C-alpha atoms as a PDB file:
ATOM      1  CA  HIS A   1     -15.182   2.351   5.765  1.00  0.00           C
ATOM      2  CA  PRO A   2     -17.001   4.369   3.083  1.00  0.00           C
ATOM      3  CA  LEU A   3     -14.988   5.155  -0.025  1.00  0.00           C
ATOM      4  CA  ARG A   4     -15.106   8.957   0.058  1.00  0.00           C
ATOM      5  CA  GLY A   5     -13.090  12.066   0.729  1.00  0.00           C
ATOM      6  CA  VAL A   6      -9.362  12.507   0.346  1.00  0.00           C
ATOM      7  CA  LEU A   7      -7.352   9.332  -0.292  1.00  0.00           C
ATOM      8  CA  PRO A   8      -3.687  10.256  -0.838  1.00  0.00           C
ATOM      9  CA  VAL A   9      -1.144   7.872  -2.308  1.00  0.00           C
ATOM     10  CA  PHE A  10       1.645   7.316   0.199  1.00  0.00           C
ATOM     11  CA  GLN A  11       5.281   7.039  -0.812  1.00  0.00           C
ATOM     12  CA  THR A  12       7.405   4.038   0.043  1.00  0.00           C
ATOM     13  CA  PRO A  13      10.278   4.843   2.423  1.00  0.00           C
ATOM     14  CA  TRP A  14      13.500   2.841   2.134  1.00  0.00           C
ATOM     15  CA  LEU A  15      16.411   2.077   4.417  1.00  0.00           C
ATOM     16  CA  GLU A  16      19.972   2.392   3.131  1.00  0.00           C
ATOM     17  CA  ASP A  17      20.128  -1.387   2.618  1.00  0.00           C
ATOM     18  CA  GLU A  18      17.164  -1.045   0.199  1.00  0.00           C
ATOM     19  CA  THR A  19      14.641  -2.736   2.499  1.00  0.00           C
ATOM     20  CA  LEU A  20      11.317  -1.153   3.393  1.00  0.00           C
ATOM     21  CA  ASP A  21      11.514   1.410   6.204  1.00  0.00           C
ATOM     22  CA  LEU A  22       8.447   0.327   8.140  1.00  0.00           C
ATOM     23  CA  GLU A  23       8.977   2.770  11.012  1.00  0.00           C
ATOM     24  CA  THR A  24       8.914   5.726   8.642  1.00  0.00           C
ATOM     25  CA  LEU A  25       5.968   4.218   6.747  1.00  0.00           C
ATOM     26  CA  GLN A  26       3.972   4.022   9.974  1.00  0.00           C
ATOM     27  CA  ARG A  27       4.760   7.673  10.771  1.00  0.00           C
ATOM     28  CA  GLU A  28       3.891   8.761   7.206  1.00  0.00           C
ATOM     29  CA  ILE A  29       0.525   7.003   7.278  1.00  0.00           C
ATOM     30  CA  ALA A  30      -0.277   8.419  10.731  1.00  0.00           C
ATOM     31  CA  TRP A  31       0.636  11.906   9.463  1.00  0.00           C
ATOM     32  CA  LEU A  32      -1.658  11.554   6.439  1.00  0.00           C
ATOM     33  CA  TYR A  33      -4.588  10.706   8.690  1.00  0.00           C
ATOM     34  CA  GLU A  34      -3.681  13.469  11.138  1.00  0.00           C
ATOM     35  CA  CYS A  35      -3.773  15.921   8.215  1.00  0.00           C
ATOM     36  CA  GLY A  36      -7.362  14.903   7.498  1.00  0.00           C
ATOM     37  CA  ALA A  37      -7.090  12.082   4.959  1.00  0.00           C
ATOM     38  CA  ASN A  38     -10.077   9.737   4.852  1.00  0.00           C
ATOM     39  CA  GLY A  39      -7.845   6.884   3.763  1.00  0.00           C
ATOM     40  CA  ILE A  40      -4.644   5.908   2.011  1.00  0.00           C
ATOM     41  CA  VAL A  41      -3.774   4.351  -1.322  1.00  0.00           C
ATOM     42  CA  MET A  42      -0.867   2.118  -2.305  1.00  0.00           C
ATOM     43  CA  ALA A  43      -0.400   2.913  -5.987  1.00  0.00           C
ATOM     44  CA  MET A  44       2.162   4.020  -8.564  1.00  0.00           C
ATOM     45  CA  VAL A  45       3.781   6.667  -6.330  1.00  0.00           C
ATOM     46  CA  SER A  46       4.207   3.857  -3.783  1.00  0.00           C
ATOM     47  CA  GLU A  47       6.623   2.266  -6.272  1.00  0.00           C
ATOM     48  CA  THR A  48       4.458  -0.859  -6.632  1.00  0.00           C
ATOM     49  CA  LEU A  49       5.849  -1.790 -10.040  1.00  0.00           C
ATOM     50  CA  ARG A  50       9.424  -1.518  -8.789  1.00  0.00           C
ATOM     51  CA  LEU A  51       8.917  -3.933  -5.901  1.00  0.00           C
ATOM     52  CA  ASP A  52       9.398  -7.665  -6.074  1.00  0.00           C
ATOM     53  CA  SER A  53       6.375  -9.770  -5.131  1.00  0.00           C
ATOM     54  CA  GLU A  54       7.423 -10.265  -1.517  1.00  0.00           C
ATOM     55  CA  GLU A  55       8.084  -6.535  -0.994  1.00  0.00           C
ATOM     56  CA  ARG A  56       4.813  -5.612  -2.661  1.00  0.00           C
ATOM     57  CA  GLU A  57       2.823  -7.961  -0.452  1.00  0.00           C
ATOM     58  CA  GLN A  58       4.719  -6.797   2.642  1.00  0.00           C
ATOM     59  CA  LEU A  59       4.001  -3.155   1.797  1.00  0.00           C
ATOM     60  CA  ALA A  60       0.295  -3.923   1.269  1.00  0.00           C
ATOM     61  CA  ALA A  61       0.088  -5.802   4.564  1.00  0.00           C
ATOM     62  CA  GLU A  62       1.853  -3.049   6.504  1.00  0.00           C
ATOM     63  CA  ALA A  63      -0.273  -0.319   4.916  1.00  0.00           C
ATOM     64  CA  CYS A  64      -3.401  -2.201   5.988  1.00  0.00           C
ATOM     65  CA  LYS A  65      -2.018  -2.762   9.471  1.00  0.00           C
ATOM     66  CA  PHE A  66      -1.067   0.893   9.942  1.00  0.00           C
ATOM     67  CA  GLY A  67      -4.127   2.402   8.265  1.00  0.00           C
ATOM     68  CA  LYS A  68      -7.207   0.220   8.445  1.00  0.00           C
ATOM     69  CA  ASP A  69      -8.326   1.301  11.919  1.00  0.00           C
ATOM     70  CA  ARG A  70      -8.219   4.957  10.865  1.00  0.00           C
ATOM     71  CA  GLY A  71      -9.847   4.949   7.431  1.00  0.00           C
ATOM     72  CA  VAL A  72     -10.038   3.403   3.994  1.00  0.00           C
ATOM     73  CA  VAL A  73      -7.067   1.451   2.645  1.00  0.00           C
ATOM     74  CA  VAL A  74      -6.904   0.931  -1.121  1.00  0.00           C
ATOM     75  CA  ILE A  75      -4.265  -1.391  -2.567  1.00  0.00           C
ATOM     76  CA  SER A  76      -3.187  -1.330  -6.209  1.00  0.00           C
ATOM     77  CA  VAL A  77      -3.179  -4.845  -7.642  1.00  0.00           C
ATOM     78  CA  GLY A  78      -2.327  -4.056 -11.257  1.00  0.00           C
ATOM     79  CA  ALA A  79       0.094  -6.492 -12.871  1.00  0.00           C
ATOM     80  CA  GLU A  80       1.285  -7.718 -16.235  1.00  0.00           C
ATOM     81  CA  SER A  81      -0.917 -10.814 -16.019  1.00  0.00           C
ATOM     82  CA  SER A  82      -4.449 -11.482 -14.842  1.00  0.00           C
ATOM     83  CA  LYS A  83      -3.246 -14.338 -12.626  1.00  0.00           C
ATOM     84  CA  THR A  84      -0.748 -12.117 -10.836  1.00  0.00           C
ATOM     85  CA  ALA A  85      -3.286  -9.324 -10.410  1.00  0.00           C
ATOM     86  CA  GLU A  86      -5.777 -11.815  -8.991  1.00  0.00           C
ATOM     87  CA  ARG A  87      -3.148 -13.118  -6.571  1.00  0.00           C
ATOM     88  CA  TYR A  88      -2.398  -9.571  -5.395  1.00  0.00           C
ATOM     89  CA  ALA A  89      -6.137  -8.881  -5.013  1.00  0.00           C
ATOM     90  CA  LYS A  90      -6.640 -11.985  -2.881  1.00  0.00           C
ATOM     91  CA  HIS A  91      -3.646 -11.005  -0.762  1.00  0.00           C
ATOM     92  CA  ALA A  92      -5.008  -7.465  -0.333  1.00  0.00           C
ATOM     93  CA  GLU A  93      -8.354  -8.864   0.774  1.00  0.00           C
ATOM     94  CA  GLY A  94      -6.614 -11.226   3.179  1.00  0.00           C
ATOM     95  CA  VAL A  95      -4.633  -8.460   4.871  1.00  0.00           C
ATOM     96  CA  GLY A  96      -7.670  -6.219   5.296  1.00  0.00           C
ATOM     97  CA  ALA A  97      -7.791  -3.823   2.337  1.00  0.00           C
ATOM     98  CA  ASP A  98     -11.123  -2.038   1.950  1.00  0.00           C
ATOM     99  CA  ALA A  99     -10.765  -1.821  -1.838  1.00  0.00           C
ATOM    100  CA  VAL A 100      -8.387  -2.651  -4.653  1.00  0.00           C
ATOM    101  CA  MET A 101      -7.406  -0.606  -7.664  1.00  0.00           C
ATOM    102  CA  ALA A 102      -6.730  -2.582 -10.823  1.00  0.00           C
ATOM    103  CA  ILE A 103      -5.761  -1.823 -14.375  1.00  0.00           C
ATOM    104  CA  PRO A 104      -6.371  -4.234 -17.242  1.00  0.00           C
ATOM    105  CA  PRO A 105      -3.309  -6.363 -18.035  1.00  0.00           C
ATOM    106  CA  ALA A 106      -1.452  -5.324 -21.160  1.00  0.00           C
END
Protein backbone atom coordinates (compact mmCIF):
# COMPACT_ATOMS: atom_id res chain seq x y z
CA HIS A 1 0.00 0.00 0.00
CA PRO A 2 1.33 3.49 -0.80
CA LEU A 3 1.96 5.73 2.18
CA ARG A 4 -0.37 8.62 1.33
CA GLY A 5 -3.61 10.30 2.23
CA VAL A 6 -5.32 10.33 5.59
CA LEU A 7 -3.88 7.99 8.23
CA PRO A 8 -5.75 8.51 11.52
CA VAL A 9 -4.49 7.22 14.85
CA PHE A 10 -7.04 4.82 16.31
CA GLN A 11 -7.86 4.71 20.00
CA THR A 12 -7.54 1.56 22.06
CA PRO A 13 -10.88 0.27 23.39
CA TRP A 14 -10.93 -1.56 26.73
CA LEU A 15 -13.26 -3.99 28.43
CA GLU A 16 -14.23 -3.47 32.07
CA ASP A 17 -11.66 -6.08 33.13
CA GLU A 18 -8.96 -3.88 31.52
CA THR A 19 -8.27 -6.24 28.61
CA LEU A 20 -8.32 -5.09 25.00
CA ASP A 21 -11.80 -4.90 23.46
CA LEU A 22 -11.00 -6.49 20.12
CA GLU A 23 -14.60 -6.47 18.88
CA THR A 24 -14.84 -2.72 19.30
CA LEU A 25 -11.35 -2.27 17.82
CA GLN A 26 -12.43 -4.13 14.69
CA ARG A 27 -15.53 -1.94 14.36
CA GLU A 28 -13.49 1.25 14.95
CA ILE A 29 -10.94 0.34 12.28
CA ALA A 30 -13.68 -0.60 9.80
CA TRP A 31 -15.40 2.74 10.51
CA LEU A 32 -12.19 4.68 9.88
CA TYR A 33 -11.80 3.06 6.48
CA GLU A 34 -15.49 3.53 5.69
CA CYS A 35 -15.05 7.25 6.43
CA GLY A 36 -12.34 7.43 3.78
CA ALA A 37 -9.09 6.80 5.65
CA ASN A 38 -6.23 5.50 3.51
CA GLY A 39 -4.79 3.66 6.48
CA ILE A 40 -4.51 3.53 10.25
CA VAL A 41 -1.79 4.28 12.76
CA MET A 42 -1.10 2.75 16.17
CA ALA A 43 0.59 5.58 18.04
CA MET A 44 0.43 7.66 21.21
CA VAL A 45 -3.37 8.07 21.17
CA SER A 46 -3.50 4.26 20.95
CA GLU A 47 -2.01 4.24 24.46
CA THR A 48 1.12 2.37 23.30
CA LEU A 49 3.27 3.57 26.19
CA ARG A 50 0.67 2.48 28.73
CA LEU A 51 0.50 -1.10 27.47
CA ASP A 52 2.68 -3.93 28.67
CA SER A 53 4.72 -5.69 25.99
CA GLU A 54 2.20 -8.48 25.43
CA GLU A 55 -0.71 -6.03 25.08
CA ARG A 56 1.28 -3.81 22.76
CA GLU A 57 2.19 -6.69 20.48
CA GLN A 58 -1.39 -8.00 20.58
CA LEU A 59 -2.74 -4.57 19.64
CA ALA A 60 -0.25 -4.29 16.75
CA ALA A 61 -1.15 -7.76 15.48
CA GLU A 62 -4.89 -7.10 15.67
CA ALA A 63 -4.57 -3.70 13.98
CA CYS A 64 -2.70 -5.36 11.11
CA LYS A 65 -5.24 -8.16 10.91
CA PHE A 66 -8.21 -5.78 10.86
CA GLY A 67 -6.66 -3.13 8.62
CA LYS A 68 -4.05 -4.47 6.24
CA ASP A 69 -6.46 -5.64 3.53
CA ARG A 70 -8.06 -2.19 3.41
CA GLY A 71 -5.08 0.18 3.48
CA VAL A 72 -1.82 1.16 5.10
CA VAL A 73 -1.10 0.06 8.67
CA VAL A 74 1.59 1.98 10.56
CA ILE A 75 2.75 0.71 13.95
CA SER A 76 4.59 2.87 16.48
CA VAL A 77 7.67 1.05 17.77
CA GLY A 78 9.15 3.78 19.95
CA ALA A 79 10.59 2.56 23.24
CA GLU A 80 12.98 3.54 25.99
CA SER A 81 15.73 1.34 24.54
CA SER A 82 16.97 0.61 21.04
CA LYS A 83 16.74 -3.14 21.66
CA THR A 84 13.09 -2.91 22.66
CA ALA A 85 12.25 -0.66 19.72
CA GLU A 86 13.98 -3.09 17.37
CA ARG A 87 12.01 -5.98 18.87
CA TYR A 88 8.74 -4.09 18.35
CA ALA A 89 9.77 -3.25 14.77
CA LYS A 90 10.51 -6.90 13.97
CA HIS A 91 7.18 -7.90 15.50
CA ALA A 92 5.35 -5.24 13.45
CA GLU A 93 7.00 -6.52 10.28
CA GLY A 94 6.10 -10.09 11.20
CA VAL A 95 2.41 -9.30 11.69
CA GLY A 96 2.14 -7.40 8.41
CA ALA A 97 2.65 -3.70 9.15
CA ASP A 98 3.32 -1.59 6.06
CA ALA A 99 5.49 0.88 7.99
CA VAL A 100 6.74 1.64 11.47
CA MET A 101 7.00 4.94 13.27
CA ALA A 102 9.96 5.29 15.61
CA ILE A 103 11.36 7.94 17.88
CA PRO A 104 14.97 7.96 19.05
CA PRO A 105 15.40 6.37 22.48
CA ALA A 106 15.95 8.84 25.29
